[in-house]
Short mmCIF file of C-alpha atoms and ligand atoms in Angstrom, two decimals:
data_model
loop_
_atom_site.label_atom_id
_atom_site.label_comp_id
_atom_site.label_asym_id
_atom_site.label_seq_id
_atom_site.Cartn_x
_atom_site.Cartn_y
_atom_site.Cartn_z
CA MET A 1 0.08 -0.03 0.04
CA GLN A 2 0.61 3.31 -0.69
CA LYS A 3 1.86 5.74 2.21
CA LYS A 4 0.19 8.81 3.07
CA SER A 5 3.07 11.99 3.45
CA VAL A 6 1.05 14.33 5.82
CA PRO A 7 -1.18 11.79 8.27
CA THR A 8 -4.83 13.58 9.12
CA PHE A 9 -7.96 12.16 9.22
CA PRO A 10 -9.70 12.86 6.10
CA LYS A 11 -11.89 16.06 5.00
CA ARG A 12 -14.93 13.79 4.85
CA PHE A 13 -14.76 11.70 7.86
CA LEU A 14 -18.12 10.40 9.58
CA TRP A 15 -17.66 10.73 12.63
CA GLY A 16 -20.74 9.60 15.05
CA ALA A 17 -21.78 7.30 17.03
CA SER A 18 -24.65 3.73 16.31
CA THR A 19 -27.87 2.59 17.55
CA SER A 20 -30.26 -0.02 16.91
CA SER A 21 -34.47 0.17 17.41
CA HIS A 22 -34.79 -2.68 19.55
CA GLN A 23 -32.08 -1.92 21.95
CA VAL A 24 -33.68 1.75 22.42
CA GLU A 25 -35.93 3.39 21.03
CA GLY A 26 -38.83 1.28 24.04
CA ASN A 27 -41.78 -0.49 23.05
CA THR A 28 -41.19 -2.91 20.09
CA HIS A 29 -42.79 -5.11 19.44
CA ASN A 30 -40.95 -8.26 17.28
CA GLN A 31 -39.99 -11.72 17.63
CA TRP A 32 -36.81 -10.46 20.66
CA THR A 33 -39.84 -8.90 22.57
CA VAL A 34 -42.51 -12.19 22.54
CA TRP A 35 -38.86 -14.83 23.00
CA GLU A 36 -37.34 -11.71 26.20
CA LEU A 37 -41.13 -12.09 27.99
CA GLU A 38 -40.28 -16.12 27.90
CA ASN A 39 -36.70 -16.05 29.08
CA ALA A 40 -36.40 -13.15 31.56
CA LYS A 41 -36.67 -14.94 34.67
CA ALA A 42 -34.48 -18.19 33.35
CA LEU A 43 -31.82 -15.85 32.54
CA ALA A 44 -32.69 -14.06 35.65
CA THR A 45 -31.92 -17.90 38.30
CA LYS A 46 -29.09 -18.04 35.76
CA ALA A 47 -26.79 -15.00 36.01
CA GLU A 48 -25.43 -16.00 39.18
CA TYR A 49 -23.87 -19.01 37.68
CA VAL A 50 -23.29 -17.27 33.97
CA LEU A 51 -22.08 -14.24 35.83
CA LYS A 52 -20.04 -14.32 38.54
CA ASP A 53 -16.33 -14.63 37.84
CA LEU A 54 -17.47 -10.80 36.01
CA GLU A 55 -14.91 -8.66 38.10
CA ASN A 56 -17.89 -6.71 39.18
CA TRP A 57 -20.11 -8.82 40.30
CA GLU A 58 -20.58 -7.52 43.72
CA GLN A 59 -22.40 -4.28 41.61
CA ILE A 60 -23.96 -5.83 39.41
CA LYS A 61 -25.81 -8.55 40.92
CA THR A 62 -29.03 -6.59 41.96
CA GLU A 63 -29.53 -5.81 38.45
CA ALA A 64 -28.53 -9.07 36.80
CA LYS A 65 -30.74 -11.52 39.41
CA SER A 66 -33.46 -8.87 38.31
CA PRO A 67 -35.98 -10.88 35.36
CA ALA A 68 -37.45 -7.22 34.58
CA ASN A 69 -33.00 -6.41 33.09
CA TYR A 70 -33.47 -9.63 30.55
CA ALA A 71 -37.13 -6.93 29.03
CA ALA A 72 -36.40 -4.01 26.70
CA GLY A 73 -39.39 -2.77 27.97
CA ASP A 74 -39.44 1.45 27.30
CA ALA A 75 -35.29 0.99 26.58
CA THR A 76 -34.32 4.71 26.71
CA ASP A 77 -37.81 6.20 24.51
CA HIS A 78 -34.93 6.90 21.27
CA TYR A 79 -38.56 6.54 19.64
CA ASN A 80 -40.49 10.04 21.58
CA ARG A 81 -37.17 11.41 22.76
CA TYR A 82 -34.82 11.79 19.51
CA GLU A 83 -34.54 15.65 18.61
CA GLU A 84 -33.26 15.51 22.26
CA ASP A 85 -30.89 12.73 20.85
CA PHE A 86 -29.89 14.20 18.20
CA GLN A 87 -29.55 18.04 20.28
CA ILE A 88 -26.37 15.38 22.12
CA ILE A 89 -25.64 14.21 18.99
CA LYS A 90 -24.85 17.94 17.92
CA GLN A 91 -23.30 18.92 20.72
CA LEU A 92 -20.87 16.40 20.79
CA ASN A 93 -19.88 17.29 17.62
CA MET A 94 -20.34 15.15 15.56
CA ASN A 95 -21.73 14.49 11.78
CA ALA A 96 -23.23 10.93 11.73
CA TYR A 97 -24.92 8.66 12.98
CA ARG A 98 -25.87 4.80 12.89
CA TYR A 99 -29.92 3.79 13.17
CA SER A 100 -31.84 0.93 12.57
CA ILE A 101 -35.37 0.80 11.49
CA GLU A 102 -37.90 -0.84 13.59
CA TRP A 103 -39.45 -3.57 10.78
CA SER A 104 -42.23 -5.10 13.06
CA ARG A 105 -43.44 -1.75 13.36
CA VAL A 106 -43.29 -0.34 9.47
CA GLU A 107 -44.79 -3.80 9.26
CA PRO A 108 -47.15 -5.36 12.15
CA GLU A 109 -48.15 -8.32 9.90
CA GLU A 110 -47.34 -10.06 6.74
CA GLY A 111 -48.27 -7.43 3.84
CA ALA A 112 -49.89 -4.19 6.44
CA TRP A 113 -48.19 -1.54 6.18
CA ASN A 114 -47.92 1.20 10.07
CA ALA A 115 -48.26 4.94 8.04
CA GLU A 116 -47.35 6.30 11.15
CA ALA A 117 -44.55 3.87 11.96
CA ILE A 118 -43.43 5.22 7.76
CA GLU A 119 -43.81 8.64 8.52
CA HIS A 120 -42.63 9.02 12.35
CA TYR A 121 -38.48 7.12 10.58
CA LYS A 122 -39.01 9.78 7.44
CA ILE A 123 -39.39 12.54 9.77
CA TYR A 124 -36.58 10.86 12.20
CA THR A 125 -34.64 10.77 9.04
CA ALA A 126 -35.42 14.00 7.51
CA ARG A 127 -33.96 15.77 10.87
CA LEU A 128 -30.80 14.46 10.82
CA ARG A 129 -30.58 15.47 6.90
CA ALA A 130 -31.58 19.42 7.98
CA LEU A 131 -29.57 19.50 11.14
CA GLY A 132 -26.48 17.83 9.51
CA ILE A 133 -25.87 14.86 10.93
CA GLU A 134 -25.67 12.21 7.87
CA PRO A 135 -28.27 9.61 8.16
CA ILE A 136 -27.13 5.84 8.37
CA VAL A 137 -29.66 2.92 8.15
CA THR A 138 -29.75 -0.33 8.95
CA LEU A 139 -32.75 -2.31 7.77
CA PHE A 140 -31.97 -5.42 10.14
CA HIS A 141 -30.12 -5.59 12.92
CA PHE A 142 -31.11 -8.61 15.14
CA THR A 143 -35.06 -8.02 15.70
CA LEU A 144 -37.70 -9.06 12.92
CA PRO A 145 -41.87 -9.10 12.86
CA VAL A 146 -42.47 -11.66 14.51
CA TRP A 147 -44.47 -13.14 11.66
CA PHE A 148 -41.77 -13.16 9.53
CA ALA A 149 -40.43 -14.87 12.22
CA ALA A 150 -43.24 -17.41 12.72
CA LYS A 151 -42.49 -18.48 8.79
CA GLY A 152 -39.25 -19.59 9.75
CA GLY A 153 -37.07 -16.14 9.00
CA PHE A 154 -34.41 -16.94 7.07
CA GLU A 155 -34.02 -20.16 7.63
CA LYS A 156 -35.84 -19.89 4.06
CA ARG A 157 -34.95 -19.43 0.86
CA SER A 158 -38.12 -18.33 0.10
CA ASN A 159 -38.46 -15.63 3.29
CA ILE A 160 -36.03 -13.82 1.99
CA LYS A 161 -38.66 -12.19 -0.61
CA TYR A 162 -40.18 -10.36 2.43
CA PHE A 163 -36.90 -8.78 3.63
CA VAL A 164 -36.26 -7.40 -0.05
CA ARG A 165 -40.22 -6.45 0.08
CA TYR A 166 -39.86 -4.36 3.21
CA ALA A 167 -35.96 -3.07 1.89
CA GLU A 168 -37.86 -1.80 -0.74
CA LYS A 169 -40.79 -0.13 0.68
CA ILE A 170 -39.19 1.87 3.71
CA MET A 171 -36.14 3.07 0.88
CA ASN A 172 -38.68 4.88 -0.86
CA GLU A 173 -39.77 6.37 1.45
CA LEU A 174 -37.05 7.47 3.39
CA GLY A 175 -34.96 7.99 0.11
CA PRO A 176 -34.10 11.35 -0.84
CA HIS A 177 -31.97 11.84 2.54
CA VAL A 178 -29.93 8.87 2.36
CA LYS A 179 -27.45 7.96 0.89
CA ILE A 180 -25.51 5.66 2.97
CA VAL A 181 -27.35 1.90 3.99
CA VAL A 182 -26.56 -1.63 5.98
CA THR A 183 -28.71 -4.35 4.95
CA LEU A 184 -27.81 -6.50 7.57
CA ASN A 185 -26.09 -5.28 10.85
CA GLU A 186 -23.76 -8.95 11.72
CA PRO A 187 -25.76 -11.67 10.37
CA THR A 188 -22.87 -14.38 11.26
CA VAL A 189 -23.21 -13.11 14.74
CA TYR A 190 -26.79 -13.88 14.17
CA ALA A 191 -27.02 -17.35 12.63
CA VAL A 192 -24.87 -18.19 15.22
CA GLU A 193 -25.86 -17.47 18.40
CA SER A 194 -29.40 -17.60 16.76
CA TYR A 195 -28.74 -21.21 15.69
CA HIS A 196 -25.66 -22.52 16.95
CA GLU A 197 -25.21 -20.94 20.24
CA HIS A 198 -28.28 -20.98 21.34
CA HIS A 199 -28.51 -17.40 23.44
CA TRP A 200 -30.54 -15.77 21.16
CA PRO A 201 -33.97 -16.81 19.79
CA PRO A 202 -35.27 -19.07 18.83
CA ALA A 203 -32.26 -21.14 19.97
CA LEU A 204 -33.64 -24.80 18.34
CA VAL A 205 -31.52 -26.85 20.51
CA HIS A 206 -30.97 -29.59 18.23
CA LYS A 207 -31.12 -27.55 15.28
CA LYS A 208 -27.79 -26.86 14.85
CA TYR A 209 -27.28 -26.89 11.53
CA LYS A 210 -29.52 -24.18 10.39
CA VAL A 211 -26.45 -22.07 10.67
CA TRP A 212 -26.03 -22.43 7.50
CA ARG A 213 -28.74 -22.22 5.75
CA VAL A 214 -29.81 -19.17 7.79
CA ILE A 215 -25.86 -17.77 6.54
CA ASN A 216 -26.29 -18.50 3.21
CA ASN A 217 -30.31 -17.09 2.94
CA MET A 218 -28.50 -13.82 4.61
CA ALA A 219 -25.92 -13.62 2.28
CA ARG A 220 -28.82 -13.47 -0.58
CA ALA A 221 -31.19 -11.17 0.93
CA HIS A 222 -28.45 -8.72 0.54
CA ARG A 223 -27.41 -9.34 -2.31
CA GLN A 224 -30.86 -9.02 -3.83
CA THR A 225 -31.12 -5.98 -1.62
CA ALA A 226 -28.62 -3.91 -2.80
CA LYS A 227 -29.50 -4.79 -6.37
CA MET A 228 -32.39 -3.25 -5.76
CA LEU A 229 -32.04 -0.03 -3.85
CA HIS A 230 -29.11 -0.20 -6.58
CA ALA A 231 -31.35 0.04 -9.43
CA MET A 232 -33.64 2.51 -6.87
CA ASN A 233 -30.48 4.73 -6.97
CA ARG A 234 -27.17 4.23 -8.28
CA ARG A 235 -25.55 6.63 -6.41
CA TYR A 236 -26.36 4.04 -2.87
CA LYS A 237 -23.47 3.22 -1.31
CA VAL A 238 -24.48 -0.05 -0.03
CA THR A 239 -23.00 -3.03 2.56
CA ILE A 240 -23.49 -5.24 5.30
CA ALA A 241 -22.26 -4.16 9.21
CA HIS A 242 -19.65 -6.64 9.10
CA ASN A 243 -18.14 -8.58 12.71
CA SER A 244 -14.66 -8.67 12.72
CA MET A 245 -12.59 -9.59 15.13
CA TYR A 246 -8.47 -9.68 14.73
CA PHE A 247 -7.12 -13.27 15.12
CA TYR A 248 -2.93 -13.22 16.01
CA PRO A 249 -0.96 -16.65 16.94
CA GLY A 250 -0.02 -16.37 20.23
CA ASP A 251 3.57 -17.95 19.72
CA ASN A 252 5.23 -19.05 16.45
CA ALA A 253 4.29 -22.44 16.64
CA TRP A 254 2.99 -23.64 13.13
CA LEU A 255 0.13 -24.96 14.65
CA SER A 256 -0.43 -21.44 16.09
CA ARG A 257 -0.60 -19.19 12.57
CA VAL A 258 -2.13 -21.57 11.07
CA SER A 259 -4.98 -21.43 13.91
CA ALA A 260 -4.77 -17.70 13.64
CA GLN A 261 -5.04 -17.78 9.52
CA ILE A 262 -8.13 -20.15 9.45
CA MET A 263 -9.82 -18.35 12.42
CA GLN A 264 -9.78 -14.30 11.08
CA TYR A 265 -10.99 -16.06 7.35
CA MET A 266 -13.46 -17.75 9.23
CA GLN A 267 -14.99 -14.84 10.35
CA ASP A 268 -13.74 -12.48 8.11
CA ASP A 269 -14.03 -13.77 4.26
CA TYR A 270 -16.11 -16.95 4.38
CA PHE A 271 -19.17 -14.65 4.10
CA LEU A 272 -17.61 -11.53 2.98
CA ARG A 273 -16.90 -13.60 -0.09
CA LYS A 274 -20.08 -14.22 -1.14
CA ILE A 275 -21.87 -10.40 -1.49
CA ILE A 276 -18.43 -8.47 -1.03
CA LYS A 277 -19.56 -8.06 -4.93
CA HIS A 278 -22.53 -6.32 -3.55
CA CYS A 279 -21.32 -3.55 -1.27
CA ASP A 280 -19.96 -0.10 -2.28
CA VAL A 281 -17.55 0.28 0.92
CA LEU A 282 -17.62 -2.01 3.85
CA GLY A 283 -18.81 -1.39 7.85
CA VAL A 284 -16.40 -2.72 10.26
CA ASN A 285 -17.77 -3.68 13.64
CA PHE A 286 -15.19 -4.52 15.47
CA TYR A 287 -14.56 -5.24 19.72
CA PHE A 288 -11.93 -7.34 20.32
CA SER A 289 -9.49 -10.10 19.30
CA ASN A 290 -8.10 -13.41 20.31
CA ARG A 291 -5.01 -14.31 20.61
CA VAL A 292 -4.47 -18.36 19.75
CA TYR A 293 -1.71 -20.59 21.61
CA GLY A 294 -2.79 -24.08 19.14
CA TYR A 295 -6.15 -24.26 18.02
CA ARG A 296 -7.54 -22.04 21.10
CA VAL A 297 -7.86 -18.87 22.09
CA HIS A 298 -6.32 -17.73 24.95
CA ASN A 299 -6.26 -14.31 25.53
CA PRO A 300 -4.20 -12.05 27.81
CA ASN A 301 -6.75 -10.21 29.57
CA GLU A 302 -5.09 -7.64 30.88
CA ARG A 303 -8.64 -5.03 31.12
CA LEU A 304 -11.86 -6.21 30.63
CA SER A 305 -14.77 -4.51 29.79
CA ASP A 306 -17.94 -4.87 32.69
CA VAL A 307 -18.87 -7.97 31.18
CA GLY A 308 -15.25 -10.04 30.18
CA TRP A 309 -13.78 -9.05 26.88
CA ASP A 310 -10.24 -8.46 26.64
CA LEU A 311 -10.07 -5.21 25.03
CA SER A 312 -7.30 -4.64 22.40
CA PRO A 313 -9.00 -1.79 21.27
CA SER A 314 -5.39 -0.71 19.33
CA HIS A 315 -6.13 -3.56 17.10
CA ILE A 316 -8.51 -2.00 15.50
CA GLN A 317 -4.83 -1.01 12.77
CA TYR A 318 -4.68 -4.62 11.42
CA VAL A 319 -8.09 -5.42 11.05
CA LEU A 320 -8.60 -2.18 8.98
CA GLU A 321 -5.59 -3.15 7.48
CA ARG A 322 -5.92 -6.64 6.14
CA LEU A 323 -9.62 -6.19 5.31
CA TYR A 324 -8.87 -3.03 3.06
CA GLN A 325 -6.34 -4.45 1.76
CA LYS A 326 -7.84 -7.08 0.98
CA TYR A 327 -11.33 -6.32 -0.62
CA LYS A 328 -10.84 -2.62 -1.48
CA LEU A 329 -13.57 -0.89 -0.72
CA PRO A 330 -13.88 2.25 1.19
CA LEU A 331 -14.36 1.32 5.13
CA ILE A 332 -16.98 2.69 8.01
CA VAL A 333 -16.18 1.16 11.32
CA THR A 334 -19.90 1.09 11.95
CA GLU A 335 -19.39 -0.02 15.20
CA SER A 336 -16.92 -0.40 17.93
CA GLY A 337 -17.10 0.05 21.84
CA LEU A 338 -17.84 -1.67 25.20
CA ALA A 339 -19.29 -1.99 28.64
CA ASP A 340 -17.65 0.43 30.84
CA GLY A 341 -20.75 2.07 34.06
CA ASP A 342 -18.24 3.90 35.73
CA ASP A 343 -16.19 4.93 32.48
CA SER A 344 -13.09 4.09 33.61
CA GLN A 345 -12.33 2.53 30.31
CA ARG A 346 -13.78 4.07 26.92
CA ARG A 347 -11.58 7.20 27.20
CA TRP A 348 -8.10 5.08 27.35
CA PHE A 349 -10.52 2.66 24.02
CA ILE A 350 -11.04 5.86 22.39
CA THR A 351 -7.23 6.89 22.43
CA GLN A 352 -6.48 3.53 21.31
CA GLN A 353 -8.34 3.44 17.95
CA LEU A 354 -7.64 7.07 16.79
CA VAL A 355 -4.40 6.28 17.26
CA GLY A 356 -4.85 2.35 15.59
CA MET A 357 -6.91 4.16 12.83
CA GLN A 358 -4.65 6.85 12.04
CA LYS A 359 -2.09 3.67 11.34
CA ALA A 360 -4.17 2.46 9.33
CA LEU A 361 -4.75 5.90 7.48
CA ASP A 362 -1.19 6.26 6.98
CA GLU A 363 -0.81 3.24 5.48
CA GLY A 364 -2.95 3.68 2.65
CA VAL A 365 -6.22 2.69 3.95
CA ASP A 366 -9.70 4.73 2.96
CA LEU A 367 -10.84 4.78 6.10
CA ARG A 368 -14.37 7.24 5.73
CA GLY A 369 -15.73 7.07 9.07
CA TYR A 370 -15.53 5.45 12.86
CA LEU A 371 -19.10 5.21 14.85
CA HIS A 372 -19.42 4.90 18.03
CA TRP A 373 -21.18 2.38 19.46
CA SER A 374 -23.02 3.57 21.35
CA LEU A 375 -24.45 7.17 21.66
CA LEU A 376 -26.63 5.85 25.23
CA ASP A 377 -26.99 3.67 27.87
CA ASN A 378 -28.54 0.62 26.26
CA PHE A 379 -31.36 -2.60 25.83
CA GLU A 380 -27.54 -5.64 25.08
CA TRP A 381 -28.97 -8.33 23.66
CA ALA A 382 -28.89 -11.44 26.68
CA TYR A 383 -27.45 -9.40 29.12
CA GLY A 384 -30.16 -7.07 29.67
CA LYS A 385 -29.98 -3.31 30.76
CA TRP A 386 -27.52 -4.20 32.79
CA PRO A 387 -23.44 -3.24 30.85
CA ARG A 388 -23.74 0.58 30.12
CA TYR A 389 -22.51 0.95 26.05
CA GLY A 390 -23.53 4.89 26.39
CA LEU A 391 -21.36 7.74 25.58
CA VAL A 392 -24.42 9.13 27.31
CA HIS A 393 -25.46 7.38 30.65
CA VAL A 394 -29.19 7.00 30.27
CA ASP A 395 -31.41 7.09 34.04
CA TYR A 396 -33.82 3.78 33.20
CA LYS A 397 -36.13 5.59 35.24
CA THR A 398 -36.02 8.69 34.97
CA GLN A 399 -34.89 8.58 31.18
CA GLN A 400 -32.46 11.64 31.84
CA ARG A 401 -29.62 11.71 29.55
CA THR A 402 -26.41 12.55 30.86
CA PRO A 403 -23.46 12.43 28.55
CA ARG A 404 -19.89 10.31 29.90
CA PRO A 405 -16.87 12.79 30.75
CA SER A 406 -15.77 10.50 28.14
CA ALA A 407 -18.23 11.69 25.52
CA ILE A 408 -17.37 15.36 26.92
CA TRP A 409 -13.79 14.09 25.76
CA PHE A 410 -14.88 12.73 22.06
CA GLY A 411 -16.84 15.40 21.26
CA LYS A 412 -14.22 18.10 21.69
CA VAL A 413 -11.17 15.12 20.15
CA ILE A 414 -14.14 15.38 16.91
CA ARG A 415 -13.46 19.35 17.21
CA SER A 416 -9.75 19.30 16.92
CA LEU A 417 -9.58 16.96 14.09
CA ARG A 418 -11.73 18.94 12.17
CA VAL A 419 -9.75 22.75 13.05
CA ALA A 420 -6.45 19.72 12.47
CA ASP A 421 -7.86 19.49 9.39
CA SER A 422 -9.13 22.99 7.24
C1 LIG B 1 -23.76 -5.01 17.76
C2 LIG B 1 -24.37 -4.16 18.75
C3 LIG B 1 -24.56 -5.36 21.03
C4 LIG B 1 -22.71 -4.63 20.60
C5 LIG B 1 -22.03 -5.31 21.81
C6 LIG B 1 -22.60 -5.55 18.70
O1 LIG B 1 -22.37 -6.83 17.92
O2 LIG B 1 -24.00 -5.43 16.99
O3 LIG B 1 -25.74 -4.29 18.58
O4 LIG B 1 -24.77 -4.62 21.17
O5 LIG B 1 -22.19 -5.75 19.38
O6 LIG B 1 -22.21 -6.50 22.39
#
């Protein structure tokens, strides 16, 4: 790759944050809502067994052992409070925001469109544009209408047409305000968590083979949706939000090196090869790395997030360099962040990432944006509400928003990087 002489973030770099509908909107009704109601008690009962080794167990145990933690419920009521949240995005000097459309609101019953919900997302998206915030729309972020899930969701190839029809409907409405469209958020994570690990609905135990079917159908869904979107407007920049990790050998043994390469291939390339020709940019979600000894992952665990994930934020550099070298598409970091309730690590984490991204840019990577996960504290799927990923703290009782010190700092950094650039 060609080295650039003056290392700076590009002029129109997108600085922002991400959320997803079910995690922040409140009062959604989809396959997750149903599953939460059925599983909240069991998750609360299992919490001690599953989470007791976390360093912060004492602090989180009351919440983690309560069934209420496992239901998204009102979440952050972002559906009604989005104007306040957009103002926070502005205060933080951000110029981009990634969010998802809740399909179950738009099409609550098969073929029955909810005009009010569509109007909501239209106004919402237009408002972002008017505020000078680039809207980055995600069409699927792990939640499905109950009727679609009942038909077998992405397990069935014949169901893909429903997703494409919904995508066409909503994008016809939002079209003029949008440039960047994420069709699917982390399809491989969805398939594995829902069909292999059984942490997420439908959690069909004994049907692990379905994971491959779901992965292939999601690849088809992306390709068909991308074709439809490009026919609608050639200028759309279409991508998925791909979950990457960095795999590296912990020693020089042949087995460690080969295993790390195979794991990296399975993580990134197995799925990306199926869809990359139908992407204009590549969205990358990055949370952690994996150090490989032999054929096992054994991480240094020097710094951990509140959910026990090994933190190596500077490795974002290697993920970006590898994906760019391989696929030659402009990249956007569509998510990266950490659960950090006392905000003691977020500033360090972002600093490491800024350095890593800067180095990747210096190496010639065409990186176009960084969207932190998350703007707000939110409902963290099977963990529930106790993990705090937000740049902005949310008091779930009063819905009061308070930007964390790291957010205020990050907002200043964004401003200074822009000034340095002009
Ligand atoms: C998902 C988010 C989630 C985050 C933290 C990402 O894989 O897209 O929905 O909250 O990770 O776990």
